[in-house]
Amino acid sequence: MHSGRSPERIGGEREGVRLANVRRAPAPGTPVQRMLFLQRAAGNTAVTQALGGARERAGDSAEEQAGGQSGDRSAVAAAKAGLTRSLVGHNVQIPLVTAHFVKGRLDDRINDGPLFSQQELGWIEALSGEPGWLHRRHLCTIAEADAYIAADDHRAWIKRPTGQRLVIASRYWHNPPASATGRTPTRPEHHIARFLATRRAASPQRRLLEQERDDQIRDTFLDTFVAPGLKDSHSNAEEHRRRDKHANEMLTRIFVILQHGLKVYEPGEGHVDYREGDVARALAHGGRVNIRIPKITAGENPYALTNHLGATRGDRGEAVAPTQKRSFATHHMGIGWDDGPRSGRFKEKSGLAYSLQNKFADPRTKLYGADPAAGGLGNLDFNGETILPDGSNGHIFLGLKLPTTHRPGALQVGIETTAPGKTSGVGYKHTWRSSEKKSSPVSSFHGHKQDKIGGGKTGDNQRFVDLDEFRSPEHPDWLGFLQHLQEEWEAKLNAARDDAQRRTVYAELIGRRRLADQEDQS
């Protein structure tokens, strides 16, 4: 029965051919005639697509001929048809669907879901005798997925084709191995599976999955702040301890700012106090928090905020080791003249062009970074390797736009998966060409990057703090008020007598904003 839907496009905007075009008239019989027919119907690009599809079908046909008895071939053909229709839609002619088009649908599916169903995994299982057919579509056999899960080695996870990652994540989600620790798994296939399951789940299941995510993010930060550490026998133990202490102190000072002033953008409302969850989520999903620094008066230090964080010293931006100066970053702030509180343009921008602008064309932009040991110094990561503050387990990014006497400044703060030039535990390497779309989809603190808090677009400053609001009758300037908040928090930490109490103090710092207390202070 005809569904009434228009024929599906079976390729991209430049590469695809509409089935309606192909059906316009029967294609002539000889190869040359068919080529001319396609040229007239959809252009030279379609010819390339058609020839590629012919090669794919030739490979598929060879496997089918070697596939055994007619009954087996019938089951295989049914599995191919069922899986293909499930991936690309039912209103298509199966012989015309190329492997290239299937790959494109898999790329969409790993970002939006759903996971493969048990039925789809059953079709993939039925095709175990034709791994080449699956591989050409960036899929893998169930046996290959099970072998990956059993090996528990994720160093090349991000280099696997999208479809294979989706098969592995789906197989893992439907048939999870027992957890050795009882804690939520940190392995990448669990993160991808949970993210996709959450996007398609109905309440209250969605809320349970979100709660697992939020609890894991909180626990990972707490494990980072209260960690077992390294034995003296570990190579470079003292240097690792120094780097870990420096990064953790910087992170806590950032969280003091977020705890008092974090806002998120809501379309139609503007920036509102973030109340829905832990402030840890502002840093756990990638992206940036944009902190507005008021313009300065003559003689004031434009580096006052980064000095407070421990990243710089003096009035020339000298980096305090082990903070490093960075050579590139793809995020940039466009800031206009300040004619009054919160006036003037203040807009986040991103892209490779802004990486070049940061480096060569904007002397007011200064870039810094420090390396935490995300997950806790001395703990083991999902590959069984010791977590170290070496740039492979998270990287604190600080992008400072210096304030002047006429313009406010900005500090962009974020936690990146790795430091520039470093490789993560899933095989992602951070280069100057890296971007959010090309990076690992899960952060070092186990938040999926599509789960960021804050609405709107990048230019709306989705996560925002305004230091103009950091004032009180006793502390009329933002820096004095911020130092007062820091001293209060450090007094609480120093009063903690053991690791359990320290975790409680840190949990309060990275948890939900205590807005009633903060209103009393202002």
Coordinates of C-alpha atoms in Angstrom, one line a residue:
M1 CA 0.0 0.0 0.0
H2 CA 1.4 3.4 -0.9
S3 CA 2.2 5.5 2.1
G4 CA 1.6 8.8 0.4
R5 CA 5.0 10.1 1.4
S6 CA 7.3 11.6 -1.2
P7 CA 10.2 9.5 -2.3
E8 CA 13.2 9.6 0.1
R9 CA 16.5 11.3 -1.0
I10 CA 19.2 8.6 -1.1
G11 CA 22.2 10.9 -0.8
G12 CA 23.4 14.3 0.4
E13 CA 22.5 17.7 -1.1
R14 CA 25.2 17.5 -3.8
E15 CA 25.6 13.7 -4.1
G16 CA 22.0 12.4 -3.8
V17 CA 19.6 11.4 -6.5
R18 CA 15.9 11.6 -5.8
L19 CA 14.1 8.3 -6.5
A20 CA 11.4 10.4 -8.3
N21 CA 14.0 11.4 -10.8
V22 CA 15.3 7.9 -11.3
R23 CA 11.7 6.6 -11.9
R24 CA 10.9 9.3 -14.4
A25 CA 11.6 6.9 -17.3
P26 CA 13.0 3.4 -17.5
A27 CA 16.8 3.6 -17.7
P28 CA 18.3 2.4 -21.0
G29 CA 20.0 -1.0 -21.0
T30 CA 23.7 -0.5 -21.9
P31 CA 26.1 1.0 -19.3
V32 CA 26.8 4.0 -21.6
Q33 CA 23.1 4.6 -22.0
R34 CA 22.6 4.4 -18.3
M35 CA 25.4 6.9 -17.7
L36 CA 23.8 9.4 -20.1
F37 CA 20.5 8.9 -18.6
L38 CA 21.8 9.7 -15.1
Q39 CA 23.7 12.7 -16.4
R40 CA 20.4 14.1 -17.8
A41 CA 18.5 13.2 -14.6
A42 CA 20.7 14.5 -11.9
G43 CA 24.2 15.7 -13.1
N44 CA 27.7 14.4 -13.1
T45 CA 27.8 14.0 -9.3
A46 CA 25.0 11.5 -9.5
V47 CA 27.1 9.5 -11.9
T48 CA 29.9 9.2 -9.4
Q49 CA 27.3 8.2 -6.8
A50 CA 25.8 5.6 -9.1
L51 CA 29.1 4.1 -10.1
G52 CA 30.1 3.9 -6.4
G53 CA 26.8 2.2 -5.7
A54 CA 27.5 -0.2 -8.5
R55 CA 30.8 -1.2 -7.0
E56 CA 29.1 -1.7 -3.6
R57 CA 26.4 -3.8 -5.1
A58 CA 29.0 -5.9 -6.9
G59 CA 30.7 -6.6 -3.6
D60 CA 27.4 -7.3 -2.0
S61 CA 26.4 -9.7 -4.8
A62 CA 29.7 -11.6 -4.5
E63 CA 29.1 -12.2 -0.8
E64 CA 25.5 -13.3 -1.5
Q65 CA 26.7 -15.8 -4.0
A66 CA 29.1 -17.3 -1.4
G67 CA 26.4 -17.2 1.2
G68 CA 25.4 -20.9 1.2
Q69 CA 22.0 -22.5 0.7
S70 CA 19.0 -20.7 -0.8
G71 CA 17.3 -20.6 2.6
D72 CA 20.3 -18.9 4.2
R73 CA 20.4 -16.5 1.3
S74 CA 16.8 -15.7 1.8
A75 CA 17.3 -15.0 5.5
V76 CA 20.3 -12.8 4.8
A77 CA 18.4 -10.9 2.1
A78 CA 15.5 -10.3 4.6
A79 CA 17.9 -9.1 7.2
K80 CA 19.5 -6.7 4.8
A81 CA 16.2 -5.3 3.7
G82 CA 14.9 -5.0 7.3
L83 CA 18.0 -3.3 8.5
T84 CA 18.3 -0.9 5.5
R85 CA 14.7 0.1 5.7
S86 CA 15.0 0.7 9.5
L87 CA 18.0 2.9 8.9
V88 CA 16.9 5.0 6.0
G89 CA 13.1 4.8 5.9
H90 CA 10.6 2.5 4.3
N91 CA 9.7 4.5 1.2
V92 CA 12.9 3.5 -0.7
Q93 CA 14.0 0.9 -3.2
I94 CA 16.6 -1.2 -1.4
P95 CA 18.9 -1.7 -4.4
L96 CA 19.3 2.0 -4.8
V97 CA 20.4 2.7 -1.2
T98 CA 24.2 3.1 -1.2
A99 CA 26.5 2.3 1.7
H100 CA 27.5 5.9 1.6
F101 CA 24.0 7.0 2.4
V102 CA 23.6 4.5 5.2
K103 CA 26.8 6.0 6.8
G104 CA 25.2 9.4 6.7
R105 CA 22.1 8.2 8.5
L106 CA 24.3 6.5 11.1
D107 CA 26.1 9.8 11.7
D108 CA 22.7 11.5 12.4
R109 CA 21.6 8.7 14.6
I110 CA 24.5 8.7 17.0
N111 CA 23.7 12.3 17.7
D112 CA 20.0 12.0 18.1
G113 CA 19.2 8.3 18.6
P114 CA 17.7 5.9 18.9
L115 CA 20.0 3.1 19.9
F116 CA 19.7 0.0 17.8
S117 CA 16.7 -2.0 18.9
Q118 CA 16.9 -5.7 19.8
Q119 CA 15.3 -6.4 16.4
E120 CA 17.9 -4.4 14.5
L121 CA 20.7 -6.1 16.5
G122 CA 19.0 -9.4 15.4
W123 CA 19.3 -8.4 11.8
I124 CA 23.0 -7.5 12.3
E125 CA 23.5 -10.9 13.9
A126 CA 21.9 -12.6 10.9
L127 CA 24.5 -10.9 8.7
S128 CA 27.4 -12.3 10.7
G129 CA 28.4 -14.4 7.7
E130 CA 28.8 -11.2 5.5
P131 CA 31.0 -8.9 7.6
G132 CA 32.1 -7.1 4.4
W133 CA 28.5 -5.9 3.8
L134 CA 28.4 -4.5 7.4
H135 CA 31.8 -3.0 7.2
R136 CA 31.1 -1.1 4.0
R137 CA 28.2 0.5 5.9
H138 CA 30.5 1.3 8.9
L139 CA 28.8 -1.4 11.0
C140 CA 30.3 -4.4 12.7
T141 CA 29.2 -7.9 13.6
I142 CA 27.7 -8.7 17.0
A143 CA 30.8 -10.9 17.6
E144 CA 33.1 -7.9 17.0
A145 CA 31.0 -5.8 19.3
D146 CA 31.1 -8.4 22.1
A147 CA 34.9 -8.7 21.6
Y148 CA 35.3 -5.0 22.0
I149 CA 33.2 -4.9 25.2
A150 CA 35.1 -7.8 26.7
A151 CA 38.5 -6.3 25.9
D152 CA 37.6 -3.1 27.8
D153 CA 40.3 -1.2 25.9
H154 CA 39.0 2.2 24.6
R155 CA 42.2 3.9 23.4
A156 CA 40.9 3.9 19.8
W157 CA 37.2 4.3 20.5
I158 CA 36.8 7.7 18.8
K159 CA 38.6 6.4 15.7
R160 CA 36.0 3.7 15.1
P161 CA 33.4 4.4 12.4
T162 CA 30.2 6.0 13.8
G163 CA 28.0 2.9 13.0
Q164 CA 30.4 0.5 14.8
R165 CA 30.3 2.7 17.9
L166 CA 26.5 2.7 17.7
V167 CA 26.4 -1.1 17.4
I168 CA 28.8 -1.5 20.4
A169 CA 26.9 1.0 22.5
S170 CA 23.5 -0.6 21.7
R171 CA 24.8 -4.1 22.4
Y172 CA 26.3 -2.9 25.7
W173 CA 23.1 -1.2 26.8
H174 CA 20.9 -4.2 26.1
N175 CA 23.4 -6.7 27.5
P176 CA 25.5 -4.9 30.1
P177 CA 28.4 -6.7 31.7
A178 CA 28.4 -6.8 35.5
S179 CA 30.1 -3.8 37.2
A180 CA 33.1 -4.8 39.2
T181 CA 32.8 -1.7 41.5
G182 CA 29.1 -1.2 41.7
R183 CA 29.5 2.4 40.5
T184 CA 28.2 3.8 37.3
P185 CA 30.5 2.7 34.5
T186 CA 32.8 5.4 33.0
R187 CA 33.5 3.5 29.7
P188 CA 32.6 5.5 26.6
E189 CA 30.0 3.1 25.2
H190 CA 28.0 3.5 28.4
H191 CA 28.0 7.3 28.1
I192 CA 26.8 7.2 24.5
A193 CA 24.2 4.6 25.2
R194 CA 22.8 6.5 28.2
F195 CA 22.7 9.8 26.3
L196 CA 20.8 8.3 23.4
A197 CA 18.5 6.4 25.7
T198 CA 17.8 9.6 27.7
R199 CA 16.8 11.5 24.5
R200 CA 14.2 8.9 23.6
A201 CA 13.0 8.0 27.1
A202 CA 9.7 9.0 28.6
S203 CA 9.3 10.4 32.1
P204 CA 10.0 9.1 34.8
Q205 CA 12.7 6.9 33.1
R206 CA 14.3 10.0 31.5
R207 CA 14.6 11.6 35.0
L208 CA 16.3 8.5 36.4
L209 CA 18.9 8.5 33.6
E210 CA 19.5 12.2 34.0
Q211 CA 19.9 11.7 37.7
E212 CA 22.5 9.0 37.1
R213 CA 24.4 11.4 34.8
D214 CA 24.3 14.2 37.3
D215 CA 25.4 12.0 40.2
Q216 CA 28.3 10.7 38.1
I217 CA 29.4 14.2 37.2
R218 CA 29.3 15.2 40.9
D219 CA 31.1 12.1 42.0
T220 CA 33.8 12.7 39.4
F221 CA 34.5 16.2 40.6
L222 CA 34.5 15.0 44.2
D223 CA 37.0 12.2 43.3
T224 CA 39.1 14.9 41.6
F225 CA 39.2 17.1 44.7
V226 CA 39.5 14.3 47.3
A227 CA 41.8 11.8 45.6
P228 CA 44.1 9.0 46.8
G229 CA 47.2 10.6 45.3
L230 CA 50.4 8.9 44.3
K231 CA 53.0 6.9 46.1
D232 CA 56.5 8.4 46.4
S233 CA 57.7 5.6 44.1
H234 CA 55.7 6.8 41.2
S235 CA 57.7 8.5 38.4
N236 CA 57.6 12.3 38.8
A237 CA 55.3 12.0 41.8
E238 CA 56.1 15.4 43.3
E239 CA 55.6 17.3 40.0
H240 CA 52.3 15.5 39.5
R241 CA 51.2 16.5 43.0
R242 CA 52.2 20.1 42.4
R243 CA 50.2 20.3 39.1
D244 CA 47.2 18.6 40.7
K245 CA 47.2 21.0 43.6
H246 CA 47.5 24.0 41.4
A247 CA 44.7 22.9 39.1
N248 CA 42.3 22.0 41.9
E249 CA 42.9 25.3 43.7
M250 CA 42.1 27.1 40.4
L251 CA 38.9 25.0 39.9
T252 CA 37.7 25.7 43.4
R253 CA 38.1 29.5 42.9
I254 CA 36.2 29.2 39.7
F255 CA 33.4 27.3 41.5
V256 CA 33.2 30.0 44.2
I257 CA 32.4 32.4 41.3
L258 CA 29.8 30.1 39.7
Q259 CA 28.2 29.3 43.1
H260 CA 27.5 32.9 43.7
G261 CA 26.7 34.2 40.2
L262 CA 26.0 31.5 37.5
K263 CA 23.2 32.4 35.2
V264 CA 21.9 30.7 32.1
Y265 CA 20.2 32.1 29.0
E266 CA 16.5 31.4 28.6
P267 CA 14.9 32.5 25.3
G268 CA 12.3 35.2 26.0
E269 CA 13.7 35.8 29.5
G270 CA 17.3 36.6 29.1
H271 CA 19.8 35.5 31.7
V272 CA 18.3 34.0 34.8
D273 CA 19.8 32.5 38.0
Y274 CA 20.6 28.8 37.4
R275 CA 18.5 26.8 39.8
E276 CA 17.8 23.5 38.2
G277 CA 20.9 21.6 39.0
D278 CA 24.5 21.5 40.3
V279 CA 26.8 24.4 39.1
A280 CA 29.2 21.6 38.2
R281 CA 27.2 21.0 35.1
A282 CA 28.3 24.4 33.7
L283 CA 31.8 22.9 33.2
A284 CA 31.0 19.2 32.8
H285 CA 29.6 19.3 29.3
G286 CA 32.2 21.2 27.4
G287 CA 31.5 24.8 26.2
R288 CA 32.4 28.0 28.0
V289 CA 31.2 30.1 30.9
N290 CA 31.5 33.8 30.0
I291 CA 32.4 36.0 33.0
R292 CA 31.9 39.7 32.4
I293 CA 34.7 41.8 34.0
P294 CA 33.7 45.5 34.7
K295 CA 35.8 48.1 32.9
I296 CA 38.7 49.4 35.0
T297 CA 39.8 52.8 36.1
A298 CA 43.2 54.3 35.5
G299 CA 45.8 52.4 37.5
E300 CA 43.7 49.2 38.1
N301 CA 45.1 45.9 37.1
P302 CA 43.4 44.3 34.0
Y303 CA 44.7 40.9 35.1
A304 CA 43.1 41.1 38.5
L305 CA 40.7 38.1 37.9
T306 CA 43.3 35.7 36.5
N307 CA 45.6 36.8 39.3
H308 CA 42.9 35.9 41.8
L309 CA 42.5 32.4 40.1
G310 CA 46.2 31.8 40.5
A311 CA 46.8 31.7 36.7
T312 CA 48.8 34.9 36.5
R313 CA 50.8 37.4 38.5
G314 CA 51.5 41.1 38.2
D315 CA 50.1 43.5 35.7
R316 CA 51.5 42.0 32.5
G317 CA 49.9 38.5 32.6
E318 CA 52.9 36.5 33.5
A319 CA 51.7 32.8 33.8
V320 CA 52.2 31.2 37.2
A321 CA 53.6 27.7 36.6
P322 CA 52.3 25.2 36.1
T323 CA 49.7 27.3 34.3
Q324 CA 50.7 27.5 30.6
K325 CA 50.2 30.2 28.0
R326 CA 48.2 28.8 25.1
S327 CA 48.8 29.5 21.4
F328 CA 45.2 28.9 20.1
A329 CA 41.6 28.7 21.0
T330 CA 38.5 28.6 18.8
H331 CA 36.3 30.8 21.1
H332 CA 36.5 34.6 21.2
M333 CA 34.6 37.4 22.8
G334 CA 33.3 40.5 20.9
I335 CA 32.9 43.4 23.4
G336 CA 31.7 46.9 22.8
W337 CA 32.1 50.2 24.6
D338 CA 30.6 50.4 28.1
D339 CA 28.4 53.5 28.7
G340 CA 26.8 52.1 31.8
P341 CA 26.2 48.8 33.8
R342 CA 25.8 45.9 31.4
S343 CA 25.8 48.2 28.3
G344 CA 27.6 47.5 25.1
R345 CA 28.1 44.4 23.0
F346 CA 29.2 41.3 24.9
K347 CA 29.0 38.3 22.6
E348 CA 30.7 34.9 22.4
K349 CA 32.0 33.7 19.0
S350 CA 33.5 30.5 17.9
G351 CA 35.1 28.9 14.9
L352 CA 38.5 28.4 13.3
A353 CA 38.6 32.0 12.1
Y354 CA 38.5 33.2 15.7
S355 CA 41.4 30.9 16.5
L356 CA 43.5 33.0 14.0
Q357 CA 42.1 36.2 15.4
N358 CA 43.0 35.3 18.9
K359 CA 46.5 34.5 17.9
F360 CA 47.4 37.3 15.4
A361 CA 44.8 40.1 15.4
D362 CA 43.7 40.8 19.0
P363 CA 46.3 41.9 21.5
R364 CA 43.7 42.2 24.2
T365 CA 43.1 38.4 24.2
K366 CA 45.3 36.2 26.4
L367 CA 45.0 32.5 26.6
Y368 CA 46.0 30.2 29.5
G369 CA 45.5 26.6 30.6
A370 CA 46.1 24.2 33.4
D371 CA 45.7 20.4 33.7
P372 CA 43.6 18.8 36.3
A373 CA 43.6 15.1 37.0
A374 CA 39.9 14.6 36.2
G375 CA 38.7 11.6 38.2
G376 CA 41.3 11.9 40.9
L377 CA 45.1 11.8 41.0
G378 CA 46.1 8.1 41.5
N379 CA 42.7 6.6 40.6
L380 CA 42.4 4.4 37.5
D381 CA 40.6 5.5 34.3
F382 CA 38.4 3.3 32.1
N383 CA 41.5 1.9 30.4
G384 CA 43.0 0.9 33.8
E385 CA 45.6 3.6 33.6
T386 CA 46.6 5.9 36.4
I387 CA 45.0 9.3 36.2
L388 CA 47.6 12.1 36.1
P389 CA 47.4 15.9 35.6
D390 CA 49.3 15.5 32.3
G391 CA 46.8 17.1 29.8
S392 CA 45.2 13.8 28.9
N393 CA 42.6 13.9 31.7
G394 CA 41.0 17.3 31.2
H395 CA 42.3 20.8 30.6
I396 CA 41.1 24.1 32.2
F397 CA 40.8 26.7 29.5
L398 CA 41.0 30.4 30.4
G399 CA 40.5 33.0 27.6
L400 CA 41.0 36.5 29.0
K401 CA 39.8 39.6 27.1
L402 CA 41.5 42.4 29.0
P403 CA 39.2 45.2 30.3
T404 CA 40.1 48.8 29.6
T405 CA 38.9 52.1 30.8
H406 CA 36.2 52.2 28.1
R407 CA 35.3 48.5 27.6
P408 CA 34.6 45.7 30.0
G409 CA 36.6 42.5 29.7
A410 CA 35.7 38.9 29.8
L411 CA 37.1 35.6 31.0
Q412 CA 35.9 32.5 29.2
V413 CA 36.3 29.4 31.4
G414 CA 35.8 25.9 30.2
I415 CA 37.1 22.3 30.8
E416 CA 38.3 20.7 27.6
T417 CA 38.7 17.0 27.1
T418 CA 42.5 17.3 26.7
A419 CA 45.2 20.0 26.6
P420 CA 46.4 21.1 23.1
G421 CA 48.6 18.4 21.6
K422 CA 47.4 15.7 24.0
T423 CA 45.4 12.5 23.3
S424 CA 42.5 11.4 25.5
G425 CA 41.7 7.9 26.7
V426 CA 39.4 7.3 23.7
G427 CA 42.0 8.4 21.1
Y428 CA 40.9 12.0 20.5
K429 CA 43.8 14.4 19.9
H430 CA 43.4 18.1 20.5
T431 CA 44.9 20.2 17.6
W432 CA 44.4 23.8 16.4
R433 CA 41.8 22.4 14.0
S434 CA 39.7 20.9 16.8
S435 CA 36.1 22.1 17.3
E436 CA 33.1 21.0 19.3
K437 CA 31.8 19.0 16.3
K438 CA 35.0 17.1 15.7
S439 CA 36.0 16.5 19.4
S440 CA 35.1 13.6 21.7
P441 CA 31.3 13.9 22.4
V442 CA 31.9 13.2 26.2
S443 CA 33.9 15.4 28.5
S444 CA 36.5 14.2 31.0
F445 CA 33.9 14.7 33.8
H446 CA 31.5 12.3 31.9
G447 CA 29.0 14.9 30.7
H448 CA 27.8 14.6 27.1
K449 CA 28.4 17.8 25.2
Q450 CA 24.9 18.0 23.8
D451 CA 23.6 18.2 27.4
K452 CA 24.9 21.6 28.1
I453 CA 22.9 23.9 30.3
G454 CA 21.6 27.2 29.0
G455 CA 19.4 27.9 25.9
G456 CA 19.8 30.0 22.8
K457 CA 22.9 30.1 20.7
T458 CA 26.6 30.6 21.3
G459 CA 26.2 34.4 20.9
D460 CA 23.6 34.5 23.6
N461 CA 26.2 33.7 26.3
Q462 CA 24.4 30.5 27.3
R463 CA 26.3 30.3 30.6
F464 CA 27.1 33.7 32.1
V465 CA 28.4 35.5 35.2
D466 CA 28.4 39.3 35.7
L467 CA 31.0 40.5 38.2
D468 CA 29.2 43.8 38.4
E469 CA 26.8 42.0 40.7
F470 CA 29.6 40.9 43.1
R471 CA 29.2 43.7 45.6
S472 CA 27.9 44.3 49.1
P473 CA 27.9 47.2 51.6
E474 CA 31.0 45.9 53.2
H475 CA 32.7 45.1 49.9
P476 CA 31.7 47.7 47.3
D477 CA 34.2 46.4 44.6
W478 CA 33.9 43.1 42.9
L479 CA 37.4 41.8 43.7
G480 CA 37.1 42.5 47.4
F481 CA 33.7 40.8 47.5
L482 CA 35.1 37.8 45.6
Q483 CA 38.1 37.5 48.0
H484 CA 35.7 37.6 50.9
L485 CA 33.7 34.7 49.4
Q486 CA 36.9 32.7 48.8
E487 CA 38.0 33.2 52.4
E488 CA 34.6 32.0 53.7
W489 CA 34.8 28.9 51.7
E490 CA 38.4 28.1 52.6
A491 CA 37.5 28.4 56.3
K492 CA 34.9 25.7 55.8
L493 CA 37.4 23.4 54.1
N494 CA 40.0 24.0 56.7
A495 CA 37.5 23.0 59.4
A496 CA 36.9 19.6 57.8
R497 CA 38.7 16.8 59.8
D498 CA 38.7 13.9 57.3
D499 CA 38.1 13.0 53.6
A500 CA 34.4 12.4 54.2
Q501 CA 33.9 15.9 55.6
R502 CA 36.0 17.4 52.9
R503 CA 33.8 15.7 50.3
T504 CA 30.8 17.2 52.0
V505 CA 32.3 20.7 51.8
Y506 CA 33.2 20.3 48.1
A507 CA 29.8 18.8 47.4
E508 CA 28.2 22.0 48.7
L509 CA 30.6 24.1 46.5
I510 CA 29.8 22.3 43.2
G511 CA 26.1 21.7 44.0
R512 CA 23.0 23.8 43.6
R513 CA 23.3 27.5 44.1
R514 CA 22.4 28.6 47.6
L515 CA 20.5 31.7 46.4
A516 CA 18.8 32.6 49.7
D517 CA 22.1 32.8 51.5
Q518 CA 23.6 34.8 48.7
E519 CA 20.8 37.4 48.8
D520 CA 21.5 37.9 52.5
Q521 CA 25.2 38.6 51.6
S522 CA 24.5 41.1 48.9

